[in-house]
N, CA, C and O atoms as a DFTB+ gen file, in Angstrom:
788 C
 N C O
     1  1      -0.161     -56.781     109.861
     2  2       1.200     -56.327     110.095
     3  2       1.805     -55.842     108.779
     4  3       1.628     -56.477     107.740
     5  1       2.512     -54.724     108.825
     6  2       3.115     -54.159     107.618
     7  2       4.327     -54.970     107.198
     8  3       5.007     -55.576     108.026
     9  1       4.587     -54.972     105.895
    10  2       5.778     -55.639     105.375
    11  2       7.036     -54.928     105.877
    12  3       7.005     -53.719     106.107
    13  1       8.147     -55.660     106.050
    14  2       9.400     -55.006     106.441
    15  2       9.855     -54.053     105.344
    16  3       9.620     -54.302     104.162
    17  1      10.506     -52.966     105.736
    18  2      10.885     -51.943     104.764
    19  2      12.322     -51.486     104.952
    20  3      12.892     -51.602     106.037
    21  1      12.905     -50.957     103.855
    22  2      14.206     -50.287     103.924
    23  2      14.126     -49.024     103.083
    24  3      13.213     -48.870     102.272
    25  1      15.072     -48.125     103.272
    26  2      15.083     -46.826     102.602
    27  2      16.199     -46.793     101.562
    28  3      17.289     -47.319     101.786
    29  1      15.909     -46.167     100.421
    30  2      16.898     -45.993      99.353
    31  2      17.240     -44.516      99.245
    32  3      16.350     -43.665      99.228
    33  1      18.526     -44.217      99.173
    34  2      18.985     -42.855      98.930
    35  2      19.903     -42.882      97.711
    36  3      20.375     -43.946      97.310
    37  1      20.150     -41.742      97.137
    38  2      21.076     -41.724      96.014
    39  2      21.064     -40.421      95.263
    40  3      20.122     -39.632      95.337
    41  1      22.139     -40.222      94.539
    42  2      22.297     -39.082      93.664
    43  2      22.865     -39.618      92.360
    44  3      23.886     -40.306      92.363
    45  1      22.216     -39.312      91.250
    46  2      22.634     -39.877      89.968
    47  2      24.077     -39.545      89.621
    48  3      24.744     -40.325      88.942
    49  1      24.568     -38.394      90.080
    50  2      25.927     -38.002      89.742
    51  2      26.964     -38.716      90.597
    52  3      28.160     -38.605      90.325
    53  1      26.536     -39.448      91.625
    54  2      27.474     -40.197      92.461
    55  2      27.518     -41.669      92.097
    56  3      28.344     -42.416      92.621
    57  1      26.634     -42.093      91.201
    58  2      26.611     -43.496      90.807
    59  2      27.770     -43.748      89.852
    60  3      27.937     -43.047      88.854
    61  1      28.567     -44.763      90.177
    62  2      29.714     -45.104      89.336
    63  2      29.488     -46.460      88.700
    64  3      28.472     -47.101      88.971
    65  1      30.391     -46.906      87.877
    66  2      30.239     -48.200      87.214
    67  2      29.263     -48.052      86.073
    68  3      29.554     -47.362      85.096
    69  1      28.099     -48.692      86.176
    70  2      27.051     -48.572      85.159
    71  2      26.420     -47.199      85.368
    72  3      25.346     -47.086      85.958
    73  1      27.094     -46.158      84.881
    74  2      26.782     -44.796      85.271
    75  2      25.792     -44.110      84.343
    76  3      25.618     -44.511      83.193
    77  1      25.162     -43.096      84.847
    78  2      24.257     -42.287      84.035
    79  2      24.998     -41.112      83.412
    80  3      24.391     -40.315      82.696
    81  1      26.277     -40.989      83.667
    82  2      27.021     -39.821      83.182
    83  2      26.955     -39.689      81.667
    84  3      26.914     -38.575      81.145
    85  1      26.945     -40.807      80.960
    86  2      26.884     -40.740      79.505
    87  2      25.477     -40.434      79.010
    88  3      25.286     -40.147      77.828
    89  1      24.495     -40.492      79.899
    90  2      23.102     -40.294      79.506
    91  2      22.628     -38.886      79.820
    92  3      21.919     -38.276      79.019
    93  1      23.008     -38.372      80.960
    94  2      22.521     -37.070      81.394
    95  2      23.596     -36.003      81.288
    96  3      24.784     -36.291      81.432
    97  1      23.174     -34.768      81.036
    98  2      24.092     -33.640      81.090
    99  2      24.230     -33.228      82.549
   100  3      23.788     -33.948      83.445
   101  1      24.838     -32.081      82.787
   102  2      25.077     -31.643      84.159
   103  2      23.786     -31.487      84.959
   104  3      23.770     -31.764      86.158
   105  1      22.714     -31.052      84.322
   106  2      21.444     -30.885      85.018
   107  2      20.423     -31.835      84.416
   108  3      20.082     -31.704      83.241
   109  1      19.926     -32.793      85.198
   110  2      18.970     -33.754      84.625
   111  2      17.622     -33.095      84.354
   112  3      17.149     -32.298      85.164
   113  1      17.000     -33.419      83.219
   114  2      15.651     -32.900      82.963
   115  2      14.684     -33.423      84.015
   116  3      14.794     -34.568      84.452
   117  1      13.752     -32.597      84.413
   118  2      12.799     -33.014      85.438
   119  2      11.817     -34.055      84.932
   120  3      11.093     -34.662      85.721
   121  1      11.784     -34.268      83.614
   122  2      10.853     -35.254      83.077
   123  2      11.366     -36.679      83.220
   124  3      10.605     -37.624      83.014
   125  1      12.634     -36.858      83.568
   126  2      13.169     -38.197      83.770
   127  2      12.609     -38.763      85.068
   128  3      12.197     -38.013      85.953
   129  1      12.593     -40.085      85.179
   130  2      12.156     -40.730      86.416
   131  2      13.015     -41.962      86.657
   132  3      13.730     -42.430      85.771
   133  1      12.926     -42.472      87.875
   134  2      13.528     -43.760      88.186
   135  2      12.421     -44.679      88.693
   136  3      11.424     -44.228      89.256
   137  1      12.620     -45.970      88.480
   138  2      11.654     -46.939      88.981
   139  2      12.398     -48.049      89.701
   140  3      13.538     -48.371      89.369
   141  1      11.736     -48.625      90.686
   142  2      12.267     -49.747      91.447
   143  2      11.270     -50.892      91.334
   144  3      10.152     -50.799      91.840
   145  1      11.673     -51.969      90.673
   146  2      10.819     -53.147      90.540
   147  2      11.576     -54.347      91.097
   148  3      12.805     -54.392      91.052
   149  1      10.842     -55.306      91.615
   150  2      11.477     -56.511      92.143
   151  2      11.615     -57.545      91.039
   152  3      11.137     -57.350      89.921
   153  1      12.279     -58.654      91.370
   154  2      12.368     -59.758      90.417
   155  2      11.134     -60.647      90.517
   156  3      11.181     -61.827      90.170
   157  1      10.037     -60.078      90.990
   158  2       8.719     -60.709      90.996
   159  2       7.789     -59.842      90.157
   160  3       7.997     -58.634      90.044
   161  1       6.778     -60.448      89.576
   162  2       5.822     -59.672      88.798
   163  2       4.919     -58.867      89.733
   164  3       4.330     -59.434      90.653
   165  1       4.799     -57.541      89.510
   166  2       3.918     -56.740      90.368
   167  2       2.437     -57.017      90.124
   168  3       1.592     -56.567      90.897
   169  1       2.113     -57.749      89.064
   170  2       0.711     -58.021      88.764
   171  2       0.277     -59.437      89.080
   172  3      -0.905     -59.677      89.322
   173  1       1.211     -60.387      89.084
   174  2       0.770     -61.774      89.245
   175  2       1.438     -62.553      90.378
   176  3       0.875     -63.549      90.832
   177  1       2.612     -62.141      90.851
   178  2       3.310     -62.898      91.892
   179  2       2.890     -62.448      93.283
   180  3       2.863     -61.255      93.585
   181  1       2.566     -63.417      94.118
   182  2       2.210     -63.138      95.512
   183  2       3.331     -63.623      96.419
   184  3       3.976     -64.634      96.141
   185  1       3.560     -62.889      97.515
   186  2       4.508     -63.336      98.528
   187  2       3.768     -63.502      99.840
   188  3       2.801     -62.793     100.118
   189  1       4.234     -64.445     100.642
   190  2       3.615     -64.687     101.947
   191  2       4.449     -64.004     103.020
   192  3       5.678     -64.080     103.019
   193  1       3.752     -63.333     103.939
   194  2       4.432     -62.708     105.075
   195  2       3.461     -62.641     106.242
   196  3       2.376     -62.071     106.129
   197  1       3.856     -63.225     107.352
   198  2       3.087     -63.169     108.588
   199  2       1.623     -63.588     108.370
   200  3       0.703     -62.962     108.896
   201  1       1.427     -64.651     107.591
   202  2       0.096     -65.208     107.397
   203  2      -0.767     -64.519     106.358
   204  3      -1.931     -64.884     106.190
   205  1      -0.224     -63.525     105.650
   206  2      -0.987     -62.828     104.610
   207  2      -0.232     -62.881     103.291
   208  3       0.971     -63.140     103.262
   209  1      -0.954     -62.633     102.193
   210  2      -0.354     -62.590     100.872
   211  2      -0.315     -61.148     100.370
   212  3      -1.245     -60.374     100.594
   213  1       0.784     -60.799      99.682
   214  2       0.976     -59.436      99.197
   215  2       1.495     -59.449      97.772
   216  3       2.142     -60.407      97.349
   217  1       1.212     -58.375      97.024
   218  2       1.873     -58.066      95.768
   219  2       2.759     -56.854      96.020
   220  3       2.423     -55.992      96.832
   221  1       3.881     -56.789      95.330
   222  2       4.800     -55.672      95.527
   223  2       4.733     -54.762      94.304
   224  3       5.095     -55.163      93.198
   225  1       4.273     -53.551      94.514
   226  2       4.099     -52.595      93.428
   227  2       5.428     -51.959      93.022
   228  3       6.410     -52.001      93.763
   229  1       5.430     -51.374      91.835
   230  2       6.574     -50.580      91.374
   231  2       6.599     -49.286      92.182
   232  3       5.557     -48.676      92.422
   233  1       7.795     -48.872      92.598
   234  2       7.961     -47.612      93.323
   235  2       8.728     -46.659      92.410
   236  3       9.708     -47.050      91.775
   237  1       8.273     -45.403      92.348
   238  2       8.879     -44.423      91.461
   239  2       9.617     -43.352      92.239
   240  3       9.318     -43.078      93.401
   241  1      10.591     -42.752      91.567
   242  2      11.323     -41.638      92.136
   243  2      11.519     -40.567      91.085
   244  3      11.537     -40.850      89.887
   245  1      11.666     -39.337      91.542
   246  2      11.949     -38.202      90.661
   247  2      13.388     -37.763      90.896
   248  3      14.023     -38.157      91.874
   249  1      13.886     -36.947      89.986
   250  2      15.269     -36.478      90.063
   251  2      15.262     -34.972      90.254
   252  3      14.730     -34.235      89.423
   253  1      15.862     -34.512      91.364
   254  2      15.958     -33.080      91.600
   255  2      17.073     -32.496      90.738
   256  3      17.861     -33.238      90.152
   257  1      17.140     -31.169      90.661
   258  2      18.141     -30.504      89.821
   259  2      19.568     -30.902      90.180
   260  3      20.430     -30.954      89.302
   261  1      19.832     -31.183      91.453
   262  2      21.192     -31.553      91.855
   263  2      21.464     -33.052      91.708
   264  3      22.533     -33.528      92.091
   265  1      20.496     -33.802      91.150
   266  2      20.675     -35.232      90.937
   267  2      20.142     -36.099      92.051
   268  3      20.152     -37.323      91.920
   269  1      19.670     -35.513      93.155
   270  2      19.148     -36.280      94.276
   271  2      17.825     -36.938      93.906
   272  3      16.982     -36.340      93.236
   273  1      17.658     -38.179      94.353
   274  2      16.413     -38.896      94.100
   275  2      15.412     -38.628      95.215
   276  3      15.772     -38.619      96.392
   277  1      14.157     -38.410      94.842
   278  2      13.086     -38.237      95.812
   279  2      11.934     -39.154      95.425
   280  3      11.806     -39.545      94.265
   281  1      11.107     -39.489      96.388
   282  2       9.943     -40.328      96.126
   283  2       8.988     -39.586      95.193
   284  3       8.920     -38.357      95.220
   285  1       8.261     -40.323      94.380
   286  2       7.266     -39.725      93.495
   287  2       6.135     -40.720      93.288
   288  3       6.321     -41.929      93.426
   289  1       4.981     -40.204      92.961
   290  2       3.848     -41.063      92.626
   291  2       3.574     -40.904      91.132
   292  3       3.835     -39.856      90.540
   293  1       3.043     -41.965      90.545
   294  2       2.719     -41.965      89.122
   295  2       1.217     -42.161      88.989
   296  3       0.666     -43.136      89.501
   297  1       0.554     -41.238      88.305
   298  2      -0.880     -41.371      88.094
   299  2      -1.143     -42.335      86.943
   300  3      -0.234     -42.697      86.195
   301  1      -2.383     -42.738      86.818
   302  2      -2.768     -43.636      85.721
   303  2      -2.478     -42.988      84.370
   304  3      -2.251     -43.689      83.384
   305  1      -2.482     -41.665      84.319
   306  2      -2.188     -40.955      83.076
   307  2      -0.715     -40.778      82.815
   308  3      -0.333     -40.177      81.811
   309  1       0.135     -41.294      83.710
   310  2       1.579     -41.220      83.512
   311  2       2.222     -39.939      83.998
   312  3       3.351     -39.632      83.616
   313  1       1.516     -39.175      84.843
   314  2       2.082     -37.940      85.380
   315  2       2.876     -38.257      86.640
   316  3       2.357     -38.861      87.579
   317  1       4.139     -37.842      86.650
   318  2       5.028     -38.071      87.790
   319  2       4.928     -36.890      88.741
   320  3       5.138     -35.746      88.338
   321  1       4.604     -37.165      90.020
   322  2       4.469     -36.105      91.014
   323  2       5.453     -36.341      92.152
   324  3       5.220     -37.211      92.991
   325  1       6.565     -35.576      92.199
   326  2       7.543     -35.725      93.276
   327  2       6.973     -35.245      94.605
   328  3       6.092     -34.385      94.638
   329  1       7.478     -35.801      95.689
   330  2       7.124     -35.322      97.021
   331  2       8.373     -35.380      97.890
   332  3       9.459     -35.683      97.394
   333  1       8.232     -35.095      99.162
   334  2       9.399     -35.040     100.046
   335  2       9.597     -36.321     100.851
   336  3      10.491     -36.392     101.694
   337  1       8.769     -37.333     100.596
   338  2       8.903     -38.600     101.322
   339  2      10.160     -39.339     100.880
   340  3      10.588     -39.193      99.735
   341  1      10.752     -40.121     101.761
   342  2      11.888     -40.953     101.353
   343  2      11.405     -42.081     100.440
   344  3      10.222     -42.422     100.434
   345  1      12.318     -42.647      99.680
   346  2      11.998     -43.806      98.845
   347  2      12.111     -45.036      99.733
   348  3      13.199     -45.383     100.194
   349  1      10.980     -45.694      99.969
   350  2      10.913     -46.838     100.880
   351  2      10.460     -48.064     100.088
   352  3       9.464     -48.020      99.366
   353  1      11.217     -49.169     100.239
   354  2      10.929     -50.404      99.517
   355  2      10.747     -51.557     100.495
   356  3      11.136     -51.456     101.658
   357  1      10.156     -52.652     100.023
   358  2       9.948     -53.837     100.852
   359  2      11.286     -54.535     101.069
   360  3      12.033     -54.770     100.119
   361  1      11.581     -54.862     102.322
   362  2      12.840     -55.522     102.677
   363  2      12.712     -57.036     102.576
   364  3      11.616     -57.561     102.378
   365  1      13.825     -57.729     102.713
   366  2      13.874     -59.165     102.448
   367  2      13.530     -60.054     103.635
   368  3      13.106     -61.194     103.446
   369  1      13.705     -59.555     104.850
   370  2      13.581     -60.461     105.993
   371  2      12.144     -60.920     106.225
   372  3      11.209     -60.120     106.205
   373  1      11.990     -62.226     106.444
   374  2      10.693     -62.796     106.743
   375  2       9.832     -63.101     105.534
   376  3       8.717     -63.599     105.690
   377  1      10.315     -62.815     104.326
   378  2       9.527     -63.058     103.128
   379  2       9.739     -64.476     102.612
   380  3      10.757     -65.108     102.891
   381  1       8.761     -64.962     101.856
   382  2       8.851     -66.296     101.265
   383  2       9.502     -66.216      99.893
   384  3       9.011     -66.821      98.940
   385  1      10.605     -65.472      99.780
   386  2      11.264     -65.238      98.496
   387  2      12.752     -65.529      98.643
   388  3      13.390     -65.094      99.602
   389  1      13.299     -66.273      97.677
   390  2      14.738     -66.550      97.648
   391  2      15.375     -65.588      96.643
   392  3      14.815     -65.350      95.573
   393  1      16.547     -65.033      96.984
   394  2      17.256     -64.096      96.101
   395  2      16.375     -62.904      95.727
   396  3      16.227     -62.585      94.548
   397  1      15.801     -62.257      96.718
   398  2      14.904     -61.127      96.505
   399  2      15.729     -59.907      96.107
   400  3      16.606     -59.475      96.854
   401  1      15.446     -59.350      94.921
   402  2      16.235     -58.254      94.385
   403  2      15.351     -57.157      93.810
   404  3      14.167     -57.355      93.538
   405  1      15.975     -55.983      93.634
   406  2      15.333     -54.842      92.996
   407  2      16.118     -54.424      91.769
   408  3      17.342     -54.547      91.714
   409  1      15.378     -53.926      90.784
   410  2      16.010     -53.307      89.617
   411  2      15.797     -51.807      89.717
   412  3      14.666     -51.325      89.762
   413  1      16.910     -51.076      89.752
   414  2      16.877     -49.619      89.625
   415  2      16.937     -49.318      88.133
   416  3      17.795     -49.846      87.426
   417  1      16.022     -48.468      87.648
   418  2      16.014     -48.144      86.229
   419  2      15.769     -46.664      86.030
   420  3      14.824     -46.102      86.583
   421  1      16.619     -46.035      85.242
   422  2      16.447     -44.638      84.851
   423  2      15.685     -44.625      83.535
   424  3      16.034     -45.351      82.605
   425  1      14.630     -43.791      83.453
   426  2      13.752     -43.794      82.290
   427  2      13.479     -42.377      81.821
   428  3      13.496     -41.432      82.610
   429  1      13.223     -42.242      80.512
   430  2      12.814     -40.949      79.958
   431  2      11.563     -41.142      79.115
   432  3      11.356     -42.218      78.555
   433  1      10.725     -40.113      79.018
   434  2       9.522     -40.253      78.197
   435  2       9.862     -40.174      76.717
   436  3      10.629     -39.312      76.287
   437  1       9.278     -41.089      75.943
   438  2       9.412     -41.071      74.489
   439  2       8.002     -41.284      73.942
   440  3       7.454     -42.383      74.025
   441  1       7.436     -40.246      73.396
   442  2       6.052     -40.330      72.935
   443  2       5.134     -40.573      74.124
   444  3       5.138     -39.809      75.089
   445  1       4.339     -41.654      74.046
   446  2       3.399     -41.952      75.140
   447  2       3.870     -43.110      76.006
   448  3       3.054     -43.754      76.665
   449  1       5.181     -43.389      76.019
   450  2       5.703     -44.465      76.865
   451  2       7.019     -44.020      77.502
   452  3       7.581     -42.985      77.144
   453  1       7.493     -44.822      78.449
   454  2       8.762     -44.547      79.114
   455  2       9.817     -45.492      78.566
   456  3       9.582     -46.695      78.450
   457  1      10.972     -44.951      78.232
   458  2      12.073     -45.745      77.679
   459  2      13.192     -45.854      78.707
   460  3      13.602     -44.853      79.294
   461  1      13.686     -47.074      78.925
   462  2      14.783     -47.296      79.865
   463  2      16.088     -46.791      79.268
   464  3      16.390     -47.054      78.104
   465  1      16.866     -46.058      80.077
   466  2      18.174     -45.569      79.653
   467  2      19.294     -46.416      80.247
   468  3      20.275     -46.722      79.570
   469  1      19.144     -46.788      81.500
   470  2      20.140     -47.622      82.158
   471  2      19.481     -48.285      83.359
   472  3      18.515     -47.759      83.913
   473  1      20.006     -49.446      83.765
   474  2      19.441     -50.125      84.928
   475  2      20.478     -51.061      85.535
   476  3      21.464     -51.422      84.893
   477  1      20.238     -51.445      86.781
   478  2      21.048     -52.464      87.434
   479  2      20.226     -53.101      88.546
   480  3      19.243     -52.530      89.017
   481  1      20.648     -54.302      88.960
   482  2      19.972     -55.046      90.024
   483  2      20.773     -54.968      91.310
   484  3      22.002     -54.894      91.281
   485  1      20.063     -54.983      92.459
   486  2      20.752     -55.068      93.753
   487  2      19.897     -55.882      94.714
   488  3      18.674     -55.948      94.585
   489  1      20.571     -56.503      95.683
   490  2      19.884     -57.343      96.658
   491  2      19.089     -56.498      97.642
   492  3      19.557     -55.451      98.090
   493  1      17.897     -56.950      97.974
   494  2      17.093     -56.271      98.996
   495  2      17.685     -56.596     100.363
   496  3      17.901     -57.769     100.668
   497  1      17.953     -55.593     101.191
   498  2      18.499     -55.851     102.528
   499  2      17.385     -56.156     103.531
   500  3      16.209     -56.214     103.173
   501  1      17.774     -56.348     104.781
   502  2      16.808     -56.556     105.856
   503  2      16.120     -55.238     106.203
   504  3      16.593     -54.159     105.846
   505  1      15.017     -55.347     106.893
   506  2      14.244     -54.182     107.277
   507  2      15.035     -53.206     108.132
   508  3      15.872     -53.610     108.940
   509  1      14.765     -51.921     107.949
   510  2      15.413     -50.880     108.726
   511  2      16.708     -50.367     108.121
   512  3      17.247     -49.365     108.593
   513  1      17.222     -51.026     107.090
   514  2      18.484     -50.611     106.466
   515  2      18.264     -49.381     105.590
   516  3      17.141     -49.074     105.188
   517  1      19.362     -48.687     105.307
   518  2      19.372     -47.604     104.323
   519  2      20.408     -47.963     103.271
   520  3      21.566     -48.229     103.595
   521  1      19.990     -47.970     102.013
   522  2      20.876     -48.344     100.910
   523  2      21.161     -47.114     100.063
   524  3      20.243     -46.487      99.534
   525  1      22.454     -46.768      99.935
   526  2      22.877     -45.712      99.025
   527  2      23.168     -46.377      97.685
   528  3      24.009     -47.273      97.610
   529  1      22.485     -45.950      96.632
   530  2      22.627     -46.594      95.331
   531  2      24.066     -46.610      94.829
   532  3      24.458     -47.534      94.116
   533  1      24.857     -45.601      95.189
   534  2      26.250     -45.576      94.756
   535  2      27.029     -46.765      95.317
   536  3      28.057     -47.149      94.760
   537  1      26.544     -47.351      96.416
   538  2      27.234     -48.492      97.041
   539  2      26.833     -49.837      96.456
   540  3      27.492     -50.840      96.728
   541  1      25.767     -49.887      95.656
   542  2      25.285     -51.175      95.146
   543  2      25.345     -51.293      93.619
   544  3      24.945     -52.315      93.062
   545  1      25.842     -50.256      92.944
   546  2      25.974     -50.334      91.492
   547  2      27.051     -51.352      91.156
   548  3      28.158     -51.258      91.687
   549  1      26.767     -52.328      90.288
   550  2      27.798     -53.289      89.911
   551  2      28.929     -52.599      89.156
   552  3      28.682     -51.687      88.366
   553  1      30.147     -53.022      89.390
   554  2      31.281     -52.487      88.645
   555  2      31.538     -53.381      87.443
   556  3      31.117     -54.537      87.417
   557  1      32.221     -52.846      86.463
   558  2      32.497     -53.621      85.247
   559  2      33.206     -54.914      85.608
   560  3      34.098     -54.930      86.457
   561  1      32.808     -55.986      84.964
   562  2      33.456     -57.269      85.201
   563  2      32.913     -58.036      86.380
   564  3      33.448     -59.090      86.725
   565  1      31.852     -57.532      87.015
   566  2      31.278     -58.235      88.153
   567  2      30.693     -59.563      87.693
   568  3      29.846     -59.598      86.801
   569  1      31.149     -60.662      88.305
   570  2      30.636     -61.982      87.957
   571  2      29.630     -62.361      89.028
   572  3      29.955     -63.063      89.986
   573  1      28.410     -61.889      88.853
   574  2      27.398     -62.045      89.884
   575  2      26.049     -62.151      89.218
   576  3      25.754     -61.434      88.262
   577  1      25.226     -63.059      89.733
   578  2      23.880     -63.194      89.185
   579  2      23.079     -61.966      89.544
   580  3      23.096     -61.522      90.692
   581  1      22.373     -61.410      88.567
   582  2      21.503     -60.271      88.801
   583  2      20.184     -60.491      88.097
   584  3      20.156     -60.991      86.972
   585  1      19.099     -60.128      88.738
   586  2      17.794     -60.230      88.131
   587  2      17.157     -61.580      88.338
   588  3      17.726     -62.448      88.999
   589  1      15.973     -61.764      87.773
   590  2      15.255     -63.016      87.988
   591  2      16.032     -64.203      87.434
   592  3      16.683     -64.097      86.394
   593  1      15.961     -65.327      88.128
   594  2      16.572     -66.544      87.604
   595  2      15.865     -66.893      86.309
   596  3      14.654     -66.708      86.190
   597  1      16.609     -67.396      85.342
   598  2      16.028     -67.700      84.039
   599  2      16.151     -69.186      83.740
   600  3      17.255     -69.732      83.732
   601  1      15.056     -69.821      83.503
   602  2      14.976     -71.188      83.010
   603  2      13.807     -71.130      82.046
   604  3      12.702     -71.577      82.356
   605  1      14.067     -70.571      80.869
   606  2      13.032     -70.167      79.934
   607  2      12.244     -71.363      79.421
   608  3      12.808     -72.354      78.958
   609  1      10.910     -71.239      79.519
   610  2      10.032     -72.294      79.019
   611  2       9.154     -71.806      77.864
   612  3       8.615     -72.616      77.110
   613  1       9.008     -70.489      77.725
   614  2       8.216     -69.954      76.623
   615  2       8.504     -68.464      76.493
   616  3       9.351     -67.922      77.202
   617  1       7.803     -67.819      75.595
   618  2       7.964     -66.387      75.408
   619  2       6.847     -65.849      74.541
   620  3       6.094     -66.608      73.932
   621  1       6.746     -64.519      74.492
   622  2       5.727     -63.883      73.666
   623  2       6.179     -62.463      73.355
   624  3       7.110     -61.953      73.978
   625  1       5.522     -61.826      72.390
   626  2       5.802     -60.442      72.068
   627  2       4.703     -59.579      72.689
   628  3       3.515     -59.852      72.515
   629  1       5.113     -58.528      73.420
   630  2       4.133     -57.662      74.071
   631  2       3.589     -56.625      73.088
   632  3       3.889     -56.677      71.895
   633  1       2.788     -55.681      73.593
   634  2       2.144     -54.676      72.736
   635  2       3.146     -53.767      72.034
   636  3       2.829     -53.173      71.003
   637  1       4.378     -53.652      72.596
   638  2       5.420     -52.824      71.987
   639  2       6.306     -53.626      71.041
   640  3       7.328     -53.127      70.569
   641  1       5.908     -54.896      70.760
   642  2       6.693     -55.804      69.919
   643  2       8.040     -56.144      70.527
   644  3       8.977     -56.489      69.807
   645  1       8.149     -56.049      71.856
   646  2       9.345     -56.493      72.558
   647  2       9.163     -57.945      72.961
   648  3       8.051     -58.364      73.285
   649  1      10.236     -58.715      72.945
   650  2      10.192     -60.117      73.329
   651  2      10.227     -60.241      74.853
   652  3      11.105     -59.670      75.499
   653  1       9.282     -60.979      75.430
   654  2       9.242     -61.248      76.862
   655  2       9.360     -62.753      77.043
   656  3       8.537     -63.508      76.524
   657  1      10.386     -63.199      77.781
   658  2      10.591     -64.620      78.018
   659  2       9.964     -65.007      79.345
   660  3      10.008     -64.236      80.303
   661  1       9.374     -66.207      79.406
   662  2       8.705     -66.695      80.613
   663  2       9.553     -67.806      81.211
   664  3       9.891     -68.775      80.531
   665  1       9.895     -67.661      82.490
   666  2      10.708     -68.647      83.189
   667  2       9.844     -69.774      83.737
   668  3       8.622     -69.652      83.833
   669  1      10.498     -70.870      84.094
   670  2       9.791     -72.039      84.584
   671  2       8.992     -71.730      85.851
   672  3       7.979     -72.380      86.111
   673  1       9.435     -70.742      86.647
   674  2       8.730     -70.400      87.878
   675  2       7.591     -69.401      87.641
   676  3       6.947     -68.953      88.589
   677  1       7.347     -69.053      86.362
   678  2       6.268     -68.126      86.042
   679  2       6.688     -66.678      85.998
   680  3       5.885     -65.825      85.619
   681  1       7.934     -66.362      86.376
   682  2       8.389     -64.979      86.305
   683  2       8.729     -64.615      84.863
   684  3       8.908     -65.489      84.015
   685  1       8.813     -63.320      84.602
   686  2       9.061     -62.823      83.263
   687  2      10.382     -62.084      83.216
   688  3      10.794     -61.482      84.207
   689  1      11.056     -62.124      82.061
   690  2      12.267     -61.340      81.903
   691  2      11.898     -59.914      81.524
   692  3      10.763     -59.639      81.135
   693  1      12.863     -59.013      81.639
   694  2      12.670     -57.655      81.163
   695  2      12.448     -57.708      79.658
   696  3      13.167     -58.430      78.967
   697  1      11.474     -56.966      79.123
   698  2      11.238     -57.008      77.678
   699  2      12.512     -56.698      76.892
   700  3      13.266     -55.787      77.234
   701  1      12.732     -57.470      75.842
   702  2      13.899     -57.319      74.992
   703  2      13.449     -56.593      73.739
   704  3      12.525     -57.039      73.058
   705  1      14.101     -55.464      73.424
   706  2      13.714     -54.653      72.280
   707  2      13.859     -55.397      70.964
   708  3      14.190     -56.583      70.936
   709  1      13.611     -54.694      69.892
   710  2      13.644     -55.280      68.562
   711  2      14.937     -56.054      68.345
   712  3      16.033     -55.546      68.585
   713  1      14.788     -57.284      67.889
   714  2      15.943     -58.143      67.655
   715  2      16.248     -58.149      66.163
   716  3      15.372     -58.425      65.343
   717  1      17.484     -57.844      65.821
   718  2      17.905     -57.812      64.426
   719  2      17.930     -59.230      63.883
   720  3      18.341     -60.153      64.586
   721  1      17.497     -59.418      62.643
   722  2      17.533     -60.743      62.021
   723  2      18.927     -61.334      62.126
   724  3      19.921     -60.665      61.842
   725  1      18.991     -62.590      62.536
   726  2      20.265     -63.284      62.656
   727  2      20.938     -63.116      64.001
   728  3      21.960     -63.750      64.261
   729  1      20.378     -62.260      64.877
   730  2      20.972     -62.057      66.195
   731  2      20.515     -63.163      67.140
   732  3      19.446     -63.745      66.958
   733  1      21.329     -63.443      68.141
   734  2      20.991     -64.434      69.155
   735  2      20.720     -63.741      70.477
   736  3      21.328     -62.717      70.787
   737  1      19.805     -64.303      71.256
   738  2      19.519     -63.810      72.596
   739  2      20.079     -64.830      73.578
   740  3      19.722     -66.007      73.517
   741  1      20.943     -64.398      74.475
   742  2      21.545     -65.267      75.489
   743  2      20.933     -64.917      76.833
   744  3      20.952     -63.755      77.239
   745  1      20.395     -65.895      77.520
   746  2      19.764     -65.687      78.824
   747  2      20.527     -66.464      79.875
   748  3      20.702     -67.677      79.753
   749  1      20.987     -65.763      80.921
   750  2      21.704     -66.394      82.030
   751  2      20.718     -67.175      82.879
   752  3      19.797     -66.583      83.443
   753  1      20.882     -68.487      82.989
   754  2      19.990     -69.322      83.784
   755  2      20.245     -69.193      85.282
   756  3      19.483     -69.733      86.084
   757  1      21.300     -68.488      85.670
   758  2      21.588     -68.276      87.079
   759  2      22.287     -69.445      87.748
   760  3      22.548     -69.406      88.950
   761  1      22.592     -70.484      86.982
   762  2      23.256     -71.651      87.559
   763  2      24.558     -71.964      86.832
   764  3      25.075     -73.077      86.919
   765  1      25.079     -70.981      86.119
   766  2      26.299     -71.184      85.354
   767  2      26.059     -71.598      83.915
   768  3      27.011     -71.740      83.147
   769  1      24.788     -71.798      83.532
   770  2      24.451     -72.165      82.153
   771  2      23.695     -71.030      81.492
   772  3      23.196     -70.123      82.157
   773  1      23.619     -71.095      80.170
   774  2      22.925     -70.069      79.403
   775  2      21.932     -70.722      78.461
   776  3      22.166     -71.830      77.978
   777  1      20.824     -70.042      78.197
   778  2      19.867     -70.482      77.198
   779  2      20.022     -69.555      75.991
   780  3      20.061     -68.335      76.147
   781  1      20.107     -70.121      74.813
   782  2      20.293     -69.345      73.595
   783  2      19.023     -69.431      72.764
   784  3      18.491     -70.518      72.535
   785  1      18.538     -68.270      72.313
   786  2      17.317     -68.258      71.508
   787  2      17.489     -67.454      70.250
   788  3      16.554     -67.341      69.458
């Protein structure tokens, strides 16, 4: 049986709050992409559904000249190929996951890697829903938990020298870029407390 699914629609120029307006000019370069990742690791976390185990892959989207998002595939070589399919993601109903969320992230190529320009988290709805990204962008001052719950037990530096924190449940935080000497990293534990590193 297939996993439950929902559809994502959106136009970058209609997103308000944590907006891309300061990042993009009137016409977005076609080399930009968007990615949708869950608060589960696409390489190591398994979810149970209808008696089977699944991993949830990253889903990519391309940006048309008018700002509309379309589905795209990413090759192993990093080539983004847009198509006319809708952007379809795994929905929350029936999954063995609590607080199942997605991170929308706008990215641009820098050298041989992709650099995040802006991102936000939103709750995965039930199957069959259609989510317009303009309706789920957090507004300034939103007091709401977003992203994986954090109860940091360890951490490491990845190949890009970014800090990755490991939570007690085995999930990982988004890599944290170069940290200036003397700076502190504050991690929201999701329960009203913070971990300082």
